[in-house]
mmCIF file of C-alpha atoms in Angstrom:
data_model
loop_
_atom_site.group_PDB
_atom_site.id
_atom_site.type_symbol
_atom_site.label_atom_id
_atom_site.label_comp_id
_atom_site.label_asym_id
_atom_site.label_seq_id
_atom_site.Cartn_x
_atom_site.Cartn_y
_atom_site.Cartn_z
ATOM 1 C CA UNK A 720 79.877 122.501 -11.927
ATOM 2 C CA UNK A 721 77.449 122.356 -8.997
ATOM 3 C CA UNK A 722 77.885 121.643 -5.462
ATOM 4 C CA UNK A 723 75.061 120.326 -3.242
ATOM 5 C CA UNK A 724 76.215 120.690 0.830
ATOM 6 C CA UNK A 725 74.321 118.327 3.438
ATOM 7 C CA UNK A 726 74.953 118.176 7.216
ATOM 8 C CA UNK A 727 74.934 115.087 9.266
ATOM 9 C CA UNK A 728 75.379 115.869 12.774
ATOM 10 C CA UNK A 729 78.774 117.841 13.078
ATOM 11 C CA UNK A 730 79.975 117.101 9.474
ATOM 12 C CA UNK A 731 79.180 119.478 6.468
ATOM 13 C CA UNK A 732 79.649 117.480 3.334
ATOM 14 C CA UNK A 733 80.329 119.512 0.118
ATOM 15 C CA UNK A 734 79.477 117.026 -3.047
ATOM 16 C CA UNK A 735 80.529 118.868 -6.533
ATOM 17 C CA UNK A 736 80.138 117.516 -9.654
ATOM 18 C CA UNK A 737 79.313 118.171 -13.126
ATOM 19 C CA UNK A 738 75.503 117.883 -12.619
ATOM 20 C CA UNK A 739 73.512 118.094 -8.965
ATOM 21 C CA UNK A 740 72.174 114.276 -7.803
ATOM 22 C CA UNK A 741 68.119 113.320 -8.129
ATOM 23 C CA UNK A 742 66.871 112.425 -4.501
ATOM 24 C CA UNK A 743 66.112 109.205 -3.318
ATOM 25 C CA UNK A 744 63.029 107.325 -3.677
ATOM 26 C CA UNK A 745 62.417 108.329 0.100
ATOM 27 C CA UNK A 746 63.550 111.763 0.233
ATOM 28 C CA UNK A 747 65.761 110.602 2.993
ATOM 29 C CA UNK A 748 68.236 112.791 1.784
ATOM 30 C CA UNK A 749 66.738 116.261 1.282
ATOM 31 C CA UNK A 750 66.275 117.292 5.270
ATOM 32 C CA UNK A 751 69.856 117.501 5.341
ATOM 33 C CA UNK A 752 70.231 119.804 2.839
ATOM 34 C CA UNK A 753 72.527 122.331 4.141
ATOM 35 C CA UNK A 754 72.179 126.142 2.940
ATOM 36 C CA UNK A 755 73.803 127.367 6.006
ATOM 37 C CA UNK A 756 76.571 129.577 7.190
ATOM 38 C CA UNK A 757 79.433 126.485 8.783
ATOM 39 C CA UNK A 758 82.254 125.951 6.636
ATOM 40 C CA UNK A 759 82.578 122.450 4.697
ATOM 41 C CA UNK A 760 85.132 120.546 6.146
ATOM 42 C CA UNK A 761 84.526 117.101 3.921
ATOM 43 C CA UNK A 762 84.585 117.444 0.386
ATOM 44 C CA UNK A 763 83.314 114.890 -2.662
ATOM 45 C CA UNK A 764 84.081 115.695 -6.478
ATOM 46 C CA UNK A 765 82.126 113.540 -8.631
ATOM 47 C CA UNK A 766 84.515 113.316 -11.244
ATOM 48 C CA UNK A 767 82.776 112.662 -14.519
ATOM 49 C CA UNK A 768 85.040 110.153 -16.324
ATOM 50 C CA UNK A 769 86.630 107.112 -16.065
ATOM 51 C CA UNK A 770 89.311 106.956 -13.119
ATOM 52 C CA UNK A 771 92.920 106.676 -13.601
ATOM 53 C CA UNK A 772 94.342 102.948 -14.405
ATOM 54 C CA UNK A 773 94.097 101.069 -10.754
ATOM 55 C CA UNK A 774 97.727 100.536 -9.815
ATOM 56 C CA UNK A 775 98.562 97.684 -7.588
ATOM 57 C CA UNK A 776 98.575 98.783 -4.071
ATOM 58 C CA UNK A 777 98.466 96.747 -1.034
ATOM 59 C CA UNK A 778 95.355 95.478 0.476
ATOM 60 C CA UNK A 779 94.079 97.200 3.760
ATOM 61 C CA UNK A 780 90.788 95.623 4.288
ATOM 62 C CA UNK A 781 87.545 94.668 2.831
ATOM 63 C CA UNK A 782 84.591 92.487 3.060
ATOM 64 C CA UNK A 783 83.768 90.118 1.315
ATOM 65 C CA UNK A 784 82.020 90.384 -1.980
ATOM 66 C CA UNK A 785 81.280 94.043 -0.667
ATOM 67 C CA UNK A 786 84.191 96.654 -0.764
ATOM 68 C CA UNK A 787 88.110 96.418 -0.733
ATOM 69 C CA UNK A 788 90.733 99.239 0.901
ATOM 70 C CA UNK A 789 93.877 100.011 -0.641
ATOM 71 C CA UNK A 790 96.842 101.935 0.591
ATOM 72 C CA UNK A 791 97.504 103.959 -2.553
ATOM 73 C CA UNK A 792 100.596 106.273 -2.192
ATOM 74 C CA UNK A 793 100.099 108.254 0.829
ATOM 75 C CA UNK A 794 96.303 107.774 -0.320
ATOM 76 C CA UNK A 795 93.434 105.626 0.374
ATOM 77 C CA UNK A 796 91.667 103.791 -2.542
ATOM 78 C CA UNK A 797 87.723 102.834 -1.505
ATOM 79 C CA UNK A 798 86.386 100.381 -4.302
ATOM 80 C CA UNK A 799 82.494 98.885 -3.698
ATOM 81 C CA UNK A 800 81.969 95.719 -5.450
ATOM 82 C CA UNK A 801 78.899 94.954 -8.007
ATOM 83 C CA UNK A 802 77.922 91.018 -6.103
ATOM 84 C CA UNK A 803 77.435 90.076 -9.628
ATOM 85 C CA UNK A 804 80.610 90.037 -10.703
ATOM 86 C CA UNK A 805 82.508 91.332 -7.948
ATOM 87 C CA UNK A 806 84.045 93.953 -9.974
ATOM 88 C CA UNK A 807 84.281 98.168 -8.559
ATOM 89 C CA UNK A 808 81.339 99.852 -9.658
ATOM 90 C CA UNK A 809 82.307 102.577 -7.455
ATOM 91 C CA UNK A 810 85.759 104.257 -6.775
ATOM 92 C CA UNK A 811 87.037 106.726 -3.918
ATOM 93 C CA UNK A 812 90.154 107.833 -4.093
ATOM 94 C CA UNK A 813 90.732 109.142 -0.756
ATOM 95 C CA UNK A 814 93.105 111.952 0.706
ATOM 96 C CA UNK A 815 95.926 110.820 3.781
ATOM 97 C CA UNK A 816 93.479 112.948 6.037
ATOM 98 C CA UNK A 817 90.354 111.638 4.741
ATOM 99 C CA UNK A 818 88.695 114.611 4.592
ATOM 100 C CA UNK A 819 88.825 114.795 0.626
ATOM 101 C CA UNK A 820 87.290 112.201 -2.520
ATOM 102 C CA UNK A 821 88.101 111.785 -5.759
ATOM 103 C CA UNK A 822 84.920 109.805 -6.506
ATOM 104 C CA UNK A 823 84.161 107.312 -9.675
ATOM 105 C CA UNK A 824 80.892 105.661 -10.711
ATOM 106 C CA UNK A 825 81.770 102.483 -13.185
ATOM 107 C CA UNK A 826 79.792 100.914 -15.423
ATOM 108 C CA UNK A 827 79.769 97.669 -16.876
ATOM 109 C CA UNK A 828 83.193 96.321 -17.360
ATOM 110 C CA UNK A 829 84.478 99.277 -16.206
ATOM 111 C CA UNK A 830 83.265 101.455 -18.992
ATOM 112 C CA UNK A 831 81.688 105.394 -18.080
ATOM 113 C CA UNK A 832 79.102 105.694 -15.960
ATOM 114 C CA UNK A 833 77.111 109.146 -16.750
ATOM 115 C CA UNK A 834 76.879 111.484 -13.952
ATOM 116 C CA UNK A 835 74.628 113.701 -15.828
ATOM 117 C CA UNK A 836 71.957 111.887 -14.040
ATOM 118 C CA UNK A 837 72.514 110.008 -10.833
ATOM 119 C CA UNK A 838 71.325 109.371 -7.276
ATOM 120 C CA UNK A 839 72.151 110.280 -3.670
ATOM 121 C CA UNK A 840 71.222 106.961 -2.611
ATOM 122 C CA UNK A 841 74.093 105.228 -4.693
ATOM 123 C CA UNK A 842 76.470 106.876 -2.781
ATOM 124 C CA UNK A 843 74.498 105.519 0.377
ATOM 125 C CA UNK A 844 77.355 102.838 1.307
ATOM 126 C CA UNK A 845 80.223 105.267 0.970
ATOM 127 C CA UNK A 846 78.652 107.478 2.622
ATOM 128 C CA UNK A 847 78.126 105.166 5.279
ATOM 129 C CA UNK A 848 81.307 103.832 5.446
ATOM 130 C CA UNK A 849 83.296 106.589 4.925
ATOM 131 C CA UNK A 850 81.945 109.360 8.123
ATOM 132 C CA UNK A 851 82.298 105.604 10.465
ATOM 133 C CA UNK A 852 85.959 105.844 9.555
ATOM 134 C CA UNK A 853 86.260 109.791 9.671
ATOM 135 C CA UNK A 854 84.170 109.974 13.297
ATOM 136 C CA UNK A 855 86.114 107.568 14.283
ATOM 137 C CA UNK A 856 89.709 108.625 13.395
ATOM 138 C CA UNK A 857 89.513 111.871 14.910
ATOM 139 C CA UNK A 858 87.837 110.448 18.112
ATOM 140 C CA UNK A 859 84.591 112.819 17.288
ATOM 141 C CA UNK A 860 81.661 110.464 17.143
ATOM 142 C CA UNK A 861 80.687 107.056 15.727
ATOM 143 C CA UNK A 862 77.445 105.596 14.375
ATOM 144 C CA UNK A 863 75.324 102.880 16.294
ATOM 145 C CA UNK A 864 72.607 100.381 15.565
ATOM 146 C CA UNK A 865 69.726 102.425 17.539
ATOM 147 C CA UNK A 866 66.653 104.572 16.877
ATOM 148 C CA UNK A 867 66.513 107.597 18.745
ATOM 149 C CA UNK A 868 64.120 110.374 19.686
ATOM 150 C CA UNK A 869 64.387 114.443 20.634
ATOM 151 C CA UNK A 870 62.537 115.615 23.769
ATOM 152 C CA UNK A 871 61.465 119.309 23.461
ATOM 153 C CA UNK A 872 63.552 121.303 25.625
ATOM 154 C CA UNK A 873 64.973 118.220 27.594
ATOM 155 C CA UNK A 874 67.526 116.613 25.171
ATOM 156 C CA UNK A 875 67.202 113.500 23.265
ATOM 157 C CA UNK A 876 67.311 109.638 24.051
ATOM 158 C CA UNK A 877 68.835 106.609 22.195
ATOM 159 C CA UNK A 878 67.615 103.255 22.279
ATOM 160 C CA UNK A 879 69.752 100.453 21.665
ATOM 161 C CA UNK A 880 69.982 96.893 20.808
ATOM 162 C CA UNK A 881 69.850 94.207 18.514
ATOM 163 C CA UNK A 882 67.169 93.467 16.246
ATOM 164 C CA UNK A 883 63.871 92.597 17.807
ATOM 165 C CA UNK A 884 64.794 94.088 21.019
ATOM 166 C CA UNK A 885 62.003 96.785 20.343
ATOM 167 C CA UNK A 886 64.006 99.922 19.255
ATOM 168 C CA UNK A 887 61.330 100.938 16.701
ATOM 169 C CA UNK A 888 58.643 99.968 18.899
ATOM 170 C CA UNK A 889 59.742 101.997 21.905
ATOM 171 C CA UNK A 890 60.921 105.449 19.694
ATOM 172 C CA UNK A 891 57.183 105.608 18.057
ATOM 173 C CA UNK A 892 55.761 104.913 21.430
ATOM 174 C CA UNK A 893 57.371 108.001 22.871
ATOM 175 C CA UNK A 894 56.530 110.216 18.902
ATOM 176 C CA UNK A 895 53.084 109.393 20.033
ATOM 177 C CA UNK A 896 52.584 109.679 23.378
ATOM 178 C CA UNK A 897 54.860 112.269 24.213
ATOM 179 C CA UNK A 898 55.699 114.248 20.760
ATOM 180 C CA UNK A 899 58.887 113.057 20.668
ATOM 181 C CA UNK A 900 60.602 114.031 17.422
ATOM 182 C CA UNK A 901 62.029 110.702 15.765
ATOM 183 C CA UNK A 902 65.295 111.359 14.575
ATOM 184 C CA UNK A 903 66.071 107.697 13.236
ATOM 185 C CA UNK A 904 65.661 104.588 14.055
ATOM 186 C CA UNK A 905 68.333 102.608 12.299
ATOM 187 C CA UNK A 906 71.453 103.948 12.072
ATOM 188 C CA UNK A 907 72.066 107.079 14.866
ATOM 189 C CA UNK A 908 75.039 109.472 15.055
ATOM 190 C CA UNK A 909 76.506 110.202 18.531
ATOM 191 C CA UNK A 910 79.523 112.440 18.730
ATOM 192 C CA UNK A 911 80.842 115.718 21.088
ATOM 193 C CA UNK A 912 81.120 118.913 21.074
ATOM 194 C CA UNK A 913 83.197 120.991 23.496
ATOM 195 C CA UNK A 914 82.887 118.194 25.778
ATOM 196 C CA UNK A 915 79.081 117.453 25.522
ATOM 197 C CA UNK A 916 77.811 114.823 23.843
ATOM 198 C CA UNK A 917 75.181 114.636 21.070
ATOM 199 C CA UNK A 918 72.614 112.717 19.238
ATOM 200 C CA UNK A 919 71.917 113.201 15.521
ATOM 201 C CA UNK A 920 69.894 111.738 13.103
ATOM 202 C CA UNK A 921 71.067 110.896 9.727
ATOM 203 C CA UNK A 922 69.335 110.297 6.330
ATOM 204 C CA UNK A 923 69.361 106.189 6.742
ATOM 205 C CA UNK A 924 66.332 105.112 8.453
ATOM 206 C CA UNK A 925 65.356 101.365 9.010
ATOM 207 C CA UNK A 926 61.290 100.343 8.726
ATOM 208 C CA UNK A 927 59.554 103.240 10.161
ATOM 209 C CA UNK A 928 61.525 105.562 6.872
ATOM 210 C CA UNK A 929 61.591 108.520 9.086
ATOM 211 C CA UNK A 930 64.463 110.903 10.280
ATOM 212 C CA UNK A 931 65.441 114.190 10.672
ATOM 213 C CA UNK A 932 68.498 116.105 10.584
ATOM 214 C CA UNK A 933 68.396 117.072 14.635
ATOM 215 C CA UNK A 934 71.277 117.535 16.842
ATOM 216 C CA UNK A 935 70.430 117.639 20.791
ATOM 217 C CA UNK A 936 72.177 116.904 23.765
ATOM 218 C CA UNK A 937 71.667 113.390 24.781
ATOM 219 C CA UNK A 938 70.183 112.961 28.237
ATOM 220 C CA UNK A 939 70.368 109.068 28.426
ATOM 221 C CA UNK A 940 71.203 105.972 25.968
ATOM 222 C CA UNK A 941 68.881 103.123 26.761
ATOM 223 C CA UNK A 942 69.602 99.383 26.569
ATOM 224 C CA UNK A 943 65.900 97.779 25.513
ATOM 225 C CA UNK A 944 64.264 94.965 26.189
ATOM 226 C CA UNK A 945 60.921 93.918 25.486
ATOM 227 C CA UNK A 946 59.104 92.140 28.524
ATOM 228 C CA UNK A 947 55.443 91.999 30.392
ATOM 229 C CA UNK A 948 56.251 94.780 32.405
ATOM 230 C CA UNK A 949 57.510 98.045 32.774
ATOM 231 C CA UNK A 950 60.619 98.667 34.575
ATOM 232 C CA UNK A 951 64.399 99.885 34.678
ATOM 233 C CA UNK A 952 67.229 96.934 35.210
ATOM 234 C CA UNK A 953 70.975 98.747 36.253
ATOM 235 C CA UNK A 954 73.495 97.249 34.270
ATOM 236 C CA UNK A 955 77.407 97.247 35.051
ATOM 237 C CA UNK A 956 80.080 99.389 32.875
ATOM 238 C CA UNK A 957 81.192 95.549 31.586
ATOM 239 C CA UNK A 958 77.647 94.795 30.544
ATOM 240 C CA UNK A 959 77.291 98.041 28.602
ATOM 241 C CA UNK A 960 80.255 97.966 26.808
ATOM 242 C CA UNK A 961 78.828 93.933 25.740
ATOM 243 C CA UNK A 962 75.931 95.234 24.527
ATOM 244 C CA UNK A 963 76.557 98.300 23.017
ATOM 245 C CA UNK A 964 80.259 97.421 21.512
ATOM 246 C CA UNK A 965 78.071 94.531 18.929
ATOM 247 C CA UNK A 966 75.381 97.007 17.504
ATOM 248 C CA UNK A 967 78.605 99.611 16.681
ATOM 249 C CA UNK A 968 79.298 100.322 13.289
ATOM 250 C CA UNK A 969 83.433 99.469 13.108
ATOM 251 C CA UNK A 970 86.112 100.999 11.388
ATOM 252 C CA UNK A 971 87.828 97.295 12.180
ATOM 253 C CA UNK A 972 90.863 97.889 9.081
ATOM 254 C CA UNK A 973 92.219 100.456 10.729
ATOM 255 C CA UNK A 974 93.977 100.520 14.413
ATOM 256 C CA UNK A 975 93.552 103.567 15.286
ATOM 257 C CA UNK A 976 90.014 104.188 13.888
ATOM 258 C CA UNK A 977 89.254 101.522 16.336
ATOM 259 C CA UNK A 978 90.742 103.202 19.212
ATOM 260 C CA UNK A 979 89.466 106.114 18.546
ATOM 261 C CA UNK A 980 86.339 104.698 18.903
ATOM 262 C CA UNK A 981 86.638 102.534 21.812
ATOM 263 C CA UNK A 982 88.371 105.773 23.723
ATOM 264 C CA UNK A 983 84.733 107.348 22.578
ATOM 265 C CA UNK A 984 82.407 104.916 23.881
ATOM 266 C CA UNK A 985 84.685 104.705 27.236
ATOM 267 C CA UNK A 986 84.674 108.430 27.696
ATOM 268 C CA UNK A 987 80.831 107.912 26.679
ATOM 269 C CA UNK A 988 79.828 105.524 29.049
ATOM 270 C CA UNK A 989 81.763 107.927 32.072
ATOM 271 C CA UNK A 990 79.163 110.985 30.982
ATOM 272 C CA UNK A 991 76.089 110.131 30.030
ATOM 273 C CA UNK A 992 73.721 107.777 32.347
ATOM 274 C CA UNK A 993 73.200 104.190 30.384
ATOM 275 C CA UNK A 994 69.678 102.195 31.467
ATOM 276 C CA UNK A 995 68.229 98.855 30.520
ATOM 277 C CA UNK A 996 65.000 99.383 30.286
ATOM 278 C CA UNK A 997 62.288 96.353 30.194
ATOM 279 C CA UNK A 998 58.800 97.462 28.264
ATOM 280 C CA UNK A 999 56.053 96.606 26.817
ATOM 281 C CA UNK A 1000 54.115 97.622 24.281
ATOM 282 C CA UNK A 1001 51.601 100.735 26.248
ATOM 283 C CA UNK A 1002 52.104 104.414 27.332
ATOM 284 C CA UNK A 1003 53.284 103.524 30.417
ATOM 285 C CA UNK A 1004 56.700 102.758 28.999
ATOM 286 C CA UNK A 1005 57.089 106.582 27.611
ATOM 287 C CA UNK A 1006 55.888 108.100 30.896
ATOM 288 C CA UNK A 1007 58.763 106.181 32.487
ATOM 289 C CA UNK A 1008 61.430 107.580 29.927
ATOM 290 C CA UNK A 1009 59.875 111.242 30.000
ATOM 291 C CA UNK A 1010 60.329 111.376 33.857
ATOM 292 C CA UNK A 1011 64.035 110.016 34.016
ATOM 293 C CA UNK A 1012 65.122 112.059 31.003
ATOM 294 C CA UNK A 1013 63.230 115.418 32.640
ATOM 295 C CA UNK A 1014 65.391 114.771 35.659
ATOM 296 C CA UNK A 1015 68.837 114.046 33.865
ATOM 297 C CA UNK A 1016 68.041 117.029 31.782
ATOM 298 C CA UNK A 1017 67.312 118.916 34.886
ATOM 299 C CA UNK A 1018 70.124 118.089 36.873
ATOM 300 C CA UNK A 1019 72.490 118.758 33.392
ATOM 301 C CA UNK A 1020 71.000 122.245 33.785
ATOM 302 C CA UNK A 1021 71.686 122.648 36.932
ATOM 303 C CA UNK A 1022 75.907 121.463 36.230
ATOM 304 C CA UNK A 1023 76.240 123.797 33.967
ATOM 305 C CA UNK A 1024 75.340 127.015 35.772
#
């Protein structure tokens, strides 16, 4: 057996099975490769065999032609759908804390799937869904629909919004006018530690298929626009939560995921500074961001003496 660890923010992932996974085509994966001293708290055993007969169990959510969730004992049973048949080609079988996988690859018909050779990026939509529910549950972070970027020494920066709003755009503005590490700029983990709250980025990226396995304090979470000119809009705690609540990644089968989350963003919102920002496309947009997020970084420093 072989166990391959990664770290995504706060959560240390220990997958075992009888053979270690092949990276994906992007080596997304392999900067969060963790050799280091925290103790797994998540654990995935790629069992290498068919799963047990699917008993009927009742169904807890699901979307369509996608996955299904079924309460299973005092379980969880995760099945992901092949859209060509709709039939599981994957199978979790999930423990009542979530923090533990009994985890299935299916062939056609149901019949073996090898794990003597097999991908990280297969496991991509578990994965996905999986740490949304988990961040969620125990009110420790949640993942949203943003690129962000790491300021040397002054914290890091999210930029959200729907597509076309200029995420992207704005995060490789400020990787090459101000060095700004890009930690993602797809799918970004926020979550808290002792109280402070953190970006990470994780091993999904959208179009510019960069990230990095980063954790820094986040100094400000901007709302972006693209426009003809420069400039900073304020935007009410109503607003925010309309803007930001959409581009969320929801844990919407389960109650208390869900308020877990919402208590999250609300205790969010209360901490850390949220700006609309209008840009366009020219350095003058980074030199804007590097001077508010020197000051909020600055004035953190200053709190916390």
């Amino acid at each position: 057996m072989t166990t391959l660890r990664l770290k995504i923010g706060p959560f240390v992932i220990a997958l075992t099975g009888a053979a270690a996974p092949e990276e994906n085509g992007n080596g997304s994966y392999s900067p969060f490769f963790y050799r280091g001293e925290e103790v797994s708290s998540l654990f995935i055993r790629i069992q290498d065999g068919l799963p047990p007969s699917l008993t009927k169990a009742p169904l807890v959510g699901g979307l369509l032609q996608n996955w299904r969730l079924f309460k299973e004992g005092e379980g969880w049973r995760f099945e992901l759908l092949d859209p060509a048949n709709f039939q599981a080609k994957q199978i979790a079988r999930i423990s009542p804390d979530f923090c533990s996988v009994d985890f299935y690859f299916c062939g056609e018909q149901g019949n073996l799937f090898s794990t003597r050779s097999w991908l990280l990026s297969q496991m991509t939509p578990f994965l996905q869904w999986w740490l949304t529910a988990y961040g969620a549950m125990r009110r420790t972070g949640f993942f949203v629909h943003a690129s962000a970027c790491a300021f040397p020494g002054r914290g890091g920066i999210v930029l959200s919004g729907p597509s076309g709003s200029g995420k992207t755009t704005l995060a490789l503005l400020c990787r090459e006018h101000a060095r700004a590490v890009l930690l993602n700029d797809e799918r970004t983990l926020l979550w808290r530690d002792e109280g402070e709250f953190r970006v990470s980025g994780t091993p999904w990226p959208g179009k510019a298929q960069e990230v990095s396995p980063l954790s820094v304090p986040l100094a400000i979470l901007f709302l972006t626009t693209k426009a003809k000119q420069n400039r900073f809009v304020p935007v009410s705690t109503q607003e925010i939560l309309n803007r930001l609540i959409p581009e969320l990644f929801l844990p919407s089968w389960n109650r208390e995921a869900m308020a877990g989350l919402f208590e999250f963003c609300d205790r969010l919102i209360q901490k850390v500074s949220v700006i609309e920002i209008h840009f366009k496309k020219d350095a003058g947009a980074v030199e804007m961001i590097k001077k508010i997020t020197e000051f909020r970084s600055e004035r953190r420093r200053l709190e916390a003496a």
